[in-house]
Tab-separated table of C-alpha atoms and ligand atoms in Angstrom:
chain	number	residue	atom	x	y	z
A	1	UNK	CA	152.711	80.466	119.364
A	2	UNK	CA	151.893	77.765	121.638
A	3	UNK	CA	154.923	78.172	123.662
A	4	UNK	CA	156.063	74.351	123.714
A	5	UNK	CA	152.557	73.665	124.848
A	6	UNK	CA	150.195	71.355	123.400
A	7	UNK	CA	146.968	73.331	123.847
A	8	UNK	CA	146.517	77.591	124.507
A	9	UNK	CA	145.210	75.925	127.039
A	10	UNK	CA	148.167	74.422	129.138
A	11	UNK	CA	150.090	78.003	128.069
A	12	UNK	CA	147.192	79.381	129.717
A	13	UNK	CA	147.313	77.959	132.899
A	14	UNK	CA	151.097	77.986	133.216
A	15	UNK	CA	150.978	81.261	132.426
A	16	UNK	CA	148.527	82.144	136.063
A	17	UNK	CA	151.791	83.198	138.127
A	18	UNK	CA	152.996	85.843	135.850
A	19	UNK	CA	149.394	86.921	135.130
A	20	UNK	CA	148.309	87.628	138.713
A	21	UNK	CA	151.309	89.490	139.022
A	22	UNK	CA	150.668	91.681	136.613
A	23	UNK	CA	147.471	92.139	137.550
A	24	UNK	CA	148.540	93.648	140.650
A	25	UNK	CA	151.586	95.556	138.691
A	26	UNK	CA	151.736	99.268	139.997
A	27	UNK	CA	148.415	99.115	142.147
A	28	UNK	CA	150.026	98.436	145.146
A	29	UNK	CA	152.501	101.614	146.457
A	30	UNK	CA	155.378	101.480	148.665
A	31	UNK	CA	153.793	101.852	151.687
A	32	UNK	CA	151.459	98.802	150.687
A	33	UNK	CA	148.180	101.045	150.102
A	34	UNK	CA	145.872	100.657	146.911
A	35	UNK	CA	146.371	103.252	144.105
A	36	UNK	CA	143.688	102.840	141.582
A	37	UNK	CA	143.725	105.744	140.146
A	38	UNK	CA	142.064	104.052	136.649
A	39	UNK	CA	138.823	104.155	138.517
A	40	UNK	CA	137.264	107.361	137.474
A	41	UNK	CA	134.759	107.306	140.099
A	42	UNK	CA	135.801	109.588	142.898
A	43	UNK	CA	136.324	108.767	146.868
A	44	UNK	CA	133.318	110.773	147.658
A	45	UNK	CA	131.426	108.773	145.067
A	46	UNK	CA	132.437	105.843	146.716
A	47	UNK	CA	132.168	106.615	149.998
A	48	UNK	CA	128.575	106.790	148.462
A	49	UNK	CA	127.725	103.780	147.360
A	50	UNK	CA	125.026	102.162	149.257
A	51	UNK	CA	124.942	98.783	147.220
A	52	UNK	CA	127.094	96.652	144.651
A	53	UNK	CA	126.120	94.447	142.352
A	54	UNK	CA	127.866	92.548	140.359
A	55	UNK	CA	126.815	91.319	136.483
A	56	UNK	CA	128.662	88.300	134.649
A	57	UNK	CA	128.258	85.282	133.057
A	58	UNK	CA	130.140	81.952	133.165
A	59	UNK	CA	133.606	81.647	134.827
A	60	UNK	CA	132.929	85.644	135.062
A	61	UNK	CA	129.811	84.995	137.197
A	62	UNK	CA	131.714	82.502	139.428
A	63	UNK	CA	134.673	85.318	140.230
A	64	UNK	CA	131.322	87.629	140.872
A	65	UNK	CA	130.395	84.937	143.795
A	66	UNK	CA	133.873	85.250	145.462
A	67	UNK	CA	134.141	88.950	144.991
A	68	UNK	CA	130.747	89.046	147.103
A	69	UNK	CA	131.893	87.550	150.060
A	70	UNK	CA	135.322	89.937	149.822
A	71	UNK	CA	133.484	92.813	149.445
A	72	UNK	CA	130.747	92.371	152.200
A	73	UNK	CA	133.528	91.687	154.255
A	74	UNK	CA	135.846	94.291	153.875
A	75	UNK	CA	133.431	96.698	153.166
A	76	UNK	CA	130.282	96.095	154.961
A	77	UNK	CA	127.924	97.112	151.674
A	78	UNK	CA	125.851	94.651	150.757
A	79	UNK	CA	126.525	92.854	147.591
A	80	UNK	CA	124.717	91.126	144.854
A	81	UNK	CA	125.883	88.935	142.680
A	82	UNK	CA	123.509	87.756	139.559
A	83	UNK	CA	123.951	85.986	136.220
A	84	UNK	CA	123.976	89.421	133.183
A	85	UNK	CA	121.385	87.489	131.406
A	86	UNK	CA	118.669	87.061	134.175
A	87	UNK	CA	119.095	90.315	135.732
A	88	UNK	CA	117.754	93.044	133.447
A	89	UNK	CA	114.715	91.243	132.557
A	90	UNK	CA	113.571	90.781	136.553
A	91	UNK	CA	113.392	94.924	136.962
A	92	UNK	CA	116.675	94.900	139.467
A	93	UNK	CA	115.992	98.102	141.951
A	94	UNK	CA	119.138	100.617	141.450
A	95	UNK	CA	119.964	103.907	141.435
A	96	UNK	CA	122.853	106.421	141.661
A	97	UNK	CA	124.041	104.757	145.143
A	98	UNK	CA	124.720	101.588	143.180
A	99	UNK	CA	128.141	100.541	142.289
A	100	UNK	CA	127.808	97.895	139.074
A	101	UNK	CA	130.654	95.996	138.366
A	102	UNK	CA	130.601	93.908	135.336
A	103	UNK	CA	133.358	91.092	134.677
A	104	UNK	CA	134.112	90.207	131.765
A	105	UNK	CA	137.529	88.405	130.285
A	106	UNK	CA	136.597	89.890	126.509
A	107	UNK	CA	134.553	92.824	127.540
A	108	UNK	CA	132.249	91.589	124.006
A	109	UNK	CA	129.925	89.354	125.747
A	110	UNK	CA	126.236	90.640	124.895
A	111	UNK	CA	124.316	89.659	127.790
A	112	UNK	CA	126.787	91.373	130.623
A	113	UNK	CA	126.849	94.503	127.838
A	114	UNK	CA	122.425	94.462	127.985
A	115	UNK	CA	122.949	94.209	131.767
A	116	UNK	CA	125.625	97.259	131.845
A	117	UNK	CA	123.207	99.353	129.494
A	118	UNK	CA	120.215	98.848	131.835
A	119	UNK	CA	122.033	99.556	134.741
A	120	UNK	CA	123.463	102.759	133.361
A	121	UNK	CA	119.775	103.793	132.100
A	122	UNK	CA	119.030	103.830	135.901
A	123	UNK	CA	121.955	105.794	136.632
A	124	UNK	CA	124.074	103.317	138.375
A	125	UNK	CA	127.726	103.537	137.911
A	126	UNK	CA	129.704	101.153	136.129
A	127	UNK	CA	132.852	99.606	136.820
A	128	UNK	CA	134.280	97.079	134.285
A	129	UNK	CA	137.046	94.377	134.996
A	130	UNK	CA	137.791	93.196	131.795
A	131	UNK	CA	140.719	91.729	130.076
A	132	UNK	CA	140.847	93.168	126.314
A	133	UNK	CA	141.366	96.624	126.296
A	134	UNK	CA	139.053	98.880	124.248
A	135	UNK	CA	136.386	96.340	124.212
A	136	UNK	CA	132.830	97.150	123.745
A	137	UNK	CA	131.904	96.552	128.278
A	138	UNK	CA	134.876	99.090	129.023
A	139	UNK	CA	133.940	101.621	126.333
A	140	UNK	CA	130.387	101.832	127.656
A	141	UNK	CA	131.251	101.916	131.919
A	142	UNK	CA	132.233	104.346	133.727
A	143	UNK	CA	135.549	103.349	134.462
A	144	UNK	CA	137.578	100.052	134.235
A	145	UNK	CA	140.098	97.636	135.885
A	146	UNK	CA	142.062	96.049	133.426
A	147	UNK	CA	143.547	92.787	134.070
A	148	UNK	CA	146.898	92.121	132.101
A	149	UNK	CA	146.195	88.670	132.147
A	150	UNK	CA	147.053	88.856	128.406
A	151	UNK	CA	145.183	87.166	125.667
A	152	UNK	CA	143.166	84.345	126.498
A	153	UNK	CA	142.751	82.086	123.335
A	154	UNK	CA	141.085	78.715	124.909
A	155	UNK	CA	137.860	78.390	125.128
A	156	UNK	CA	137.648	77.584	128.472
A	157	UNK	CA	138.721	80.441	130.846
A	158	UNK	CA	142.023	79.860	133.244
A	159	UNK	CA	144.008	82.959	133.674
A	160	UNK	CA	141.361	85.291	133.038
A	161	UNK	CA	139.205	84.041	136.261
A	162	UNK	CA	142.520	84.302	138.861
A	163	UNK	CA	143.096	87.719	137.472
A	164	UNK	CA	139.402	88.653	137.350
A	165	UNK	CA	139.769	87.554	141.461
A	166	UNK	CA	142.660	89.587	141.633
A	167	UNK	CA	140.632	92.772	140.104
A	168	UNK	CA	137.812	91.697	142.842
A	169	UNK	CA	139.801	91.630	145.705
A	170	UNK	CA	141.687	94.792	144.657
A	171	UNK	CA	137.940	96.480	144.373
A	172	UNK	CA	137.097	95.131	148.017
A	173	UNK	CA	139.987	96.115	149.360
A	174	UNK	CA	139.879	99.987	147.966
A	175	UNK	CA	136.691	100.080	148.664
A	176	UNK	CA	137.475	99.312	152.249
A	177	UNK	CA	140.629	101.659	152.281
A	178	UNK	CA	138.424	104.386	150.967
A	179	UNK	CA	135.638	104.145	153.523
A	180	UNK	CA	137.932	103.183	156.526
A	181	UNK	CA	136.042	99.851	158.000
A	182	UNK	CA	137.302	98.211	161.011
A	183	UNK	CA	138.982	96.063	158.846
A	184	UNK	CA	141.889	98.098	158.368
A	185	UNK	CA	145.056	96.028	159.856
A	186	UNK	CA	143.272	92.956	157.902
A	187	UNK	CA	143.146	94.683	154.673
A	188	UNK	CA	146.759	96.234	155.246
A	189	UNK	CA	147.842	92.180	155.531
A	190	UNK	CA	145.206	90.907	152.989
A	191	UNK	CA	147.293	93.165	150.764
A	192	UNK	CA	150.690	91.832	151.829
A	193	UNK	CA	149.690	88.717	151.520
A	194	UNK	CA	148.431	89.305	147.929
A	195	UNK	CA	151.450	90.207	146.450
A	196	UNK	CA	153.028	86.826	147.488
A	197	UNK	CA	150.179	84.988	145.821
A	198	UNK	CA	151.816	84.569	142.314
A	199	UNK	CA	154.268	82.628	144.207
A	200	UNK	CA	151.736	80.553	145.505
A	201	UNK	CA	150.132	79.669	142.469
A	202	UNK	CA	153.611	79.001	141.204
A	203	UNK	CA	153.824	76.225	144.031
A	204	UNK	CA	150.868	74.456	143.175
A	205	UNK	CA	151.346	74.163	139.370
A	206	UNK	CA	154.526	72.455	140.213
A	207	UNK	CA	152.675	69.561	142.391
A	208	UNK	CA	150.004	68.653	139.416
A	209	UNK	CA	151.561	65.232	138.558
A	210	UNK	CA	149.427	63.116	140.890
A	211	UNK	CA	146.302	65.512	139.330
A	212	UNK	CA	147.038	64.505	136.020
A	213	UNK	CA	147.169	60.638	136.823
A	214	UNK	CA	144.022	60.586	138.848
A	215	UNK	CA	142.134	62.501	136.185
A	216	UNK	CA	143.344	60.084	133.565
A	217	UNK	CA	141.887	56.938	135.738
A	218	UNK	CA	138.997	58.549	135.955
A	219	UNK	CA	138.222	58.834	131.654
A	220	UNK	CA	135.690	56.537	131.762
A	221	UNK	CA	133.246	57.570	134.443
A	222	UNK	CA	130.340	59.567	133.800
A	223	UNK	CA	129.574	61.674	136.651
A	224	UNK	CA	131.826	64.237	138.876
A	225	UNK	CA	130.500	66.511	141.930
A	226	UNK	CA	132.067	68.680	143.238
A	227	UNK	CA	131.180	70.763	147.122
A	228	UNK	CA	132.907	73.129	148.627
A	229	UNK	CA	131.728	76.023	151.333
A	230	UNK	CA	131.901	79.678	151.869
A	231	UNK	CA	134.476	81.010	148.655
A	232	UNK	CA	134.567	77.564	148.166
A	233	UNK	CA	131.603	76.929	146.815
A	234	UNK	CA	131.881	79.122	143.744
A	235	UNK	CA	135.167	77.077	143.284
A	236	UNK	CA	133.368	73.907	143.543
A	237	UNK	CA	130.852	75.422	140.824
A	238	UNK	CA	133.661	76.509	138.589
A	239	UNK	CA	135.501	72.793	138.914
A	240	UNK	CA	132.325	71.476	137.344
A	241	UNK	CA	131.939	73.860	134.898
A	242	UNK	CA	135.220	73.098	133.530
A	243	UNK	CA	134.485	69.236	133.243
A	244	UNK	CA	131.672	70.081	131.418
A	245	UNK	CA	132.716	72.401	128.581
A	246	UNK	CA	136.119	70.367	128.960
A	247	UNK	CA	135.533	66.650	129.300
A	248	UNK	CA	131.767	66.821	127.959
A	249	UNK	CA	130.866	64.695	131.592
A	250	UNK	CA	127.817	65.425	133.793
A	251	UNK	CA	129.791	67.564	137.072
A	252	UNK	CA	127.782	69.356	139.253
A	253	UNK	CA	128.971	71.669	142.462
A	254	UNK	CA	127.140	72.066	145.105
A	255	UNK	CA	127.350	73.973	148.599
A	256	UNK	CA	128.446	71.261	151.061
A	257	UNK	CA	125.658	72.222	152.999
A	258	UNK	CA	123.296	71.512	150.922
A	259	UNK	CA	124.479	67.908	150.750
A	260	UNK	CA	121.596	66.787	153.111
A	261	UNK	CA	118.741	68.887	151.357
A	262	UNK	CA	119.051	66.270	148.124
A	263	UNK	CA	122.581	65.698	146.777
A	264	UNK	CA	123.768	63.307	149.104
A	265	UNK	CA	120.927	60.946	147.388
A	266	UNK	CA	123.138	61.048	144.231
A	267	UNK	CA	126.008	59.457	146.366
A	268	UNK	CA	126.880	55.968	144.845
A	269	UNK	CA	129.539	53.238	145.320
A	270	UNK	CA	132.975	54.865	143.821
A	271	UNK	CA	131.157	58.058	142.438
A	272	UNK	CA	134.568	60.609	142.240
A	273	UNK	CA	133.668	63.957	144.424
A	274	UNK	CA	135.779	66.764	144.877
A	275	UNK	CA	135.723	68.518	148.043
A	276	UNK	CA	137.762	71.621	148.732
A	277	UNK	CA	138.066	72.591	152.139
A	278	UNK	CA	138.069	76.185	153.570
A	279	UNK	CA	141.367	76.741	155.513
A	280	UNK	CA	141.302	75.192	159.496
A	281	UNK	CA	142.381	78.236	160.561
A	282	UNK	CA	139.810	81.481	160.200
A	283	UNK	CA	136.634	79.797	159.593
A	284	UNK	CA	137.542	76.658	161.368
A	285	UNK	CA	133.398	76.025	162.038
A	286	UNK	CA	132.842	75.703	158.495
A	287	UNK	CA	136.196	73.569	158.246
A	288	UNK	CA	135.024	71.172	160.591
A	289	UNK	CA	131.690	70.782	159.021
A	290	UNK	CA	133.375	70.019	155.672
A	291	UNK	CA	135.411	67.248	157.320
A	292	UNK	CA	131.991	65.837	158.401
A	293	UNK	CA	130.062	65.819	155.167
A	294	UNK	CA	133.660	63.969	153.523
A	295	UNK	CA	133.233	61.081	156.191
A	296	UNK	CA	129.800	61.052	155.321
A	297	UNK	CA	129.970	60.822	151.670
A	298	UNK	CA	132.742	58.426	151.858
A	299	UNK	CA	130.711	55.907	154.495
A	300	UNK	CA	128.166	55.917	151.164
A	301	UNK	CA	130.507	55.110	149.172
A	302	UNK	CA	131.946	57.725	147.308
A	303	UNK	CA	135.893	58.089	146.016
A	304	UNK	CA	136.865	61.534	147.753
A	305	UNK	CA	138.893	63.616	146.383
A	306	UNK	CA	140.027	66.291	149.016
A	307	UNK	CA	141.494	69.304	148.137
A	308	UNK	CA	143.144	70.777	151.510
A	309	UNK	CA	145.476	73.114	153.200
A	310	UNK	CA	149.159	72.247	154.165
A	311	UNK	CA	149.231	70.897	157.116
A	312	UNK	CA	144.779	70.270	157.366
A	313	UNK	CA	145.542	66.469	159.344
A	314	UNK	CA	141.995	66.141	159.558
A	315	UNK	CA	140.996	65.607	156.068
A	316	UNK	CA	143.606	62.710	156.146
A	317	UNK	CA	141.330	59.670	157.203
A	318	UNK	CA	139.129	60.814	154.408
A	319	UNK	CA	140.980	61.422	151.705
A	320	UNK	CA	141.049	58.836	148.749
A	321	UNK	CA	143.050	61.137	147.068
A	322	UNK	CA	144.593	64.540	148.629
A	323	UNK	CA	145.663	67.657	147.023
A	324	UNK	CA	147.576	69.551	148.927
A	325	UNK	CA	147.528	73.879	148.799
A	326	UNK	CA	149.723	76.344	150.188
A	327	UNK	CA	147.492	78.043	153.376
A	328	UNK	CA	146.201	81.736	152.313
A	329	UNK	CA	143.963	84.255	153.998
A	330	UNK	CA	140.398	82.148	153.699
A	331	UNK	CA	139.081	85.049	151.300
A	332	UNK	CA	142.378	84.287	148.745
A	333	UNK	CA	142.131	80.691	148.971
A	334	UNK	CA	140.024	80.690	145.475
A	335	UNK	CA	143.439	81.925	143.971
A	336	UNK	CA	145.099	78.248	144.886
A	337	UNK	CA	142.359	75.826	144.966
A	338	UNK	CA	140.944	76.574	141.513
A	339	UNK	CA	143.963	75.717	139.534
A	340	UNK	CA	144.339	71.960	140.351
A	341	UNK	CA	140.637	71.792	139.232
A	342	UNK	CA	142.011	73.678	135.724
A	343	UNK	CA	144.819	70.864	135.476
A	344	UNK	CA	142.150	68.205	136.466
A	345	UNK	CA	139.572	68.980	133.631
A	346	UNK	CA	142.403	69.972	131.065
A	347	UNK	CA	143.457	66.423	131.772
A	348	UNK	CA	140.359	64.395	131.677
A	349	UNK	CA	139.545	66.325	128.247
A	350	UNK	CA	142.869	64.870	126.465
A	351	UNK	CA	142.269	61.516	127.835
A	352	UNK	CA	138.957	61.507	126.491
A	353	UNK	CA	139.970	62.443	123.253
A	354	UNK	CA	138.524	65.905	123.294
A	355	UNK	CA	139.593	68.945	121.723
A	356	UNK	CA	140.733	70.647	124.445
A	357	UNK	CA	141.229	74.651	123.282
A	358	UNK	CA	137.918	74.749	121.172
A	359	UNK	CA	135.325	72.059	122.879
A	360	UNK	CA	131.829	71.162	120.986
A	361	UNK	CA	129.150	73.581	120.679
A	362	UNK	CA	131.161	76.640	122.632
A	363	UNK	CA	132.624	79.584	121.015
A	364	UNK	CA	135.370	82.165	123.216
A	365	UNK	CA	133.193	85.076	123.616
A	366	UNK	CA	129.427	84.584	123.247
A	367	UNK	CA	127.712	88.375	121.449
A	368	UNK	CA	124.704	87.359	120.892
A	369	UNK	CA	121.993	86.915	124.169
B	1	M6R	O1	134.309	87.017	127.973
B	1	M6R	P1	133.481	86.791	129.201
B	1	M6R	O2	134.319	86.738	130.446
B	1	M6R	O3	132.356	87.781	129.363
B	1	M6R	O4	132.847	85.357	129.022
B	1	M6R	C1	131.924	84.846	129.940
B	1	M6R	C2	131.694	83.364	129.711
B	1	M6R	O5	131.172	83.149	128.423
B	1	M6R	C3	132.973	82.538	129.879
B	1	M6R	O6	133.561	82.724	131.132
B	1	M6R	C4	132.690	81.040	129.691
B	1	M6R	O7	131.884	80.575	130.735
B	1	M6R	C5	134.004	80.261	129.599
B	1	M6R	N1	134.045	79.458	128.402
B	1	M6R	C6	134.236	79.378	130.790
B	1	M6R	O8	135.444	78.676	130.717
């Protein structure tokens, strides 16, 4: 059941391309607008909604993060993003204007559940994206995104989080269509461009050989960090997350601004860090700030590991090692840059001698708070 595969886990991530095309299976109509007509919560409702926010936990919270800066984009509502186990017990202020959306890859995991209950006690709507139909979290919102990732049976999530993006950017983006932002000829490509993203992905799981070999030389350190900017950054903290439940190593991601404000103190002579860089084009401020903090870390001493666009030249001088991604629309990027990081901790768990599909301590889907 395995497929061929060693681990659920190397199914898993093989498996991305097909998943994030079904996740988009039947939502997008000939004419390349949104139908989602599984979200029970009318255009007038929506048109509505004054504030999101967003409820998850794990590799769930970390698609939350990207889906914030999508949907404040595209939208112009403001959007929250916060962990399901802090955010019921700090009073959160909501109401029937709020649109909840709580992700969750096996819709059983108690502390987004708490957070959905609380939020429908205050009369919020719910939205679920979730991945196992007829799952406790969809039973008890108000509607539901499915997304047809099919089962996920590692421990550590791979398909689930591109498809849970996926599900984001498909909220954003109706969400947008339904309220008519100034956005509209951006969403109308954003769109386009999202249906060629399985392709994409497909591209960059057929480049992981050099990923593989650096994360085996690596077995024996102890510490990764990871930065990244902008949707970036919830990328970075998703790289480190997988090291840790993965390869049982000390990884930490950080926003690359924040290098100066303390991390850069932890940077020591051959320490591995993981940058990935926000596209030149679009954002090219942010890019060119990135490219900065890399020479800096590097003149300390650290082993850079760059993650970059086809065709970024500037990363080059930096670069101790370069992974090269197929260029996307900056808000899709997450979709590409994320799964060298999957192949990267997968890798560094084997080589370690770790059980890669069901790691120490963790269990799939956590139903207890
Ligand atoms: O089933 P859920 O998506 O609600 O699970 C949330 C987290 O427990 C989960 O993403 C966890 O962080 C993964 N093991 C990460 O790989």
């Amino acid at each position: 059941e395995k497929g061929g595969y060693d681990y659920f886990m190397l199914k898993e991530i093989a498996e991305q391309p097909k998943a994030v095309a079904d996740t988009l299976l039947g939502r997008i109509d000939a004419v390349g607008s949104l139908t989602l007509d599984e979200v029970r919560i009318s255009a007038a409702e929506l048109r509505e909604v004054d504030k999101v926010v967003i409820v998850a936990c794990g590799t769930a919270f970390h698609a939350g993060m990207i889906a914030k800066y999508a949907i404040e984009h595209w939208t112009r509502i403001p959007c929250e993003v916060e962990l399901a186990s802090e955010f019921r017990y700090r009073d959160p202020i909501l109401g029937p204007r709020s649109l909840v959306i709580a992700i969750s890859q096996s819709g059983e995991t108690m502390d987004t559940l708490m957070a959905l209950r609380h939020a429908r006690e205050q009369g919020s709507k719910v939205l679920a994206i979730c991945n196992t139909n007829g799952s406790t979290i969809p039973r008890e919102s108000d509607a539901v995104l499915y997304t047809h990732a099919g089962p996920e049976v590692a421990v550590a999530s791979t398909k689930a989080f591109l498809t849970q993006l996926v599900a984001c950017y498909l909220v954003a983006l109706y969400l947008g269509q339904v309220r008519g932002t100034k956005w509209g000829d951006e969403i109308s490509a954003v769109i386009r461009d999202l249906s060629h993203i399985s392709g994409e992905v497909e591209r960059v799981l057929e480049t992981m050989e050099p990923v593989r070999e650096l994360a085996r030389s690596l077995a024996d350190k102890n510490t990764v960090l990871f930065l990244g900017r902008h949707v970036g950054y919830p990328v970075a903290l998703e790289g480190a997350l997988k090291l840790k439940e993965l390869a049982y190593m000390h990884a930490e991601g950080f926003a690359a601004g924040e290098l100066k404000h303390g991390p850069i103190a932890l940077i020591e002579e051959d320490l591995p860090v993981v940058v990935v860089v926000p596209s030149p084009r679009g954002r090219s401020v942010i890019h060119d700030k990135i490219v900065s903090n890399i020479q800096e870390i590097r003149a300390r001493g650290a082993r850079t590991i760059v993650i970059a666009e086809e065709g970024d030249e500037a990363v080059v001088p930096y670069a101790d090692h370069l992974i090269r991604i197929p260029a996307t629309p900056t808000l899709l990027q997450p979709l590409v840059a994320t799964v060298p990081l999957q192949v990267f901790a997968c890798e560094l768990a084997t080589a370690r001698g770790n059980e890669v599909d069901q790691p120490r301590n963790l269990a799939k889907s956590v139903t207890v708070e």
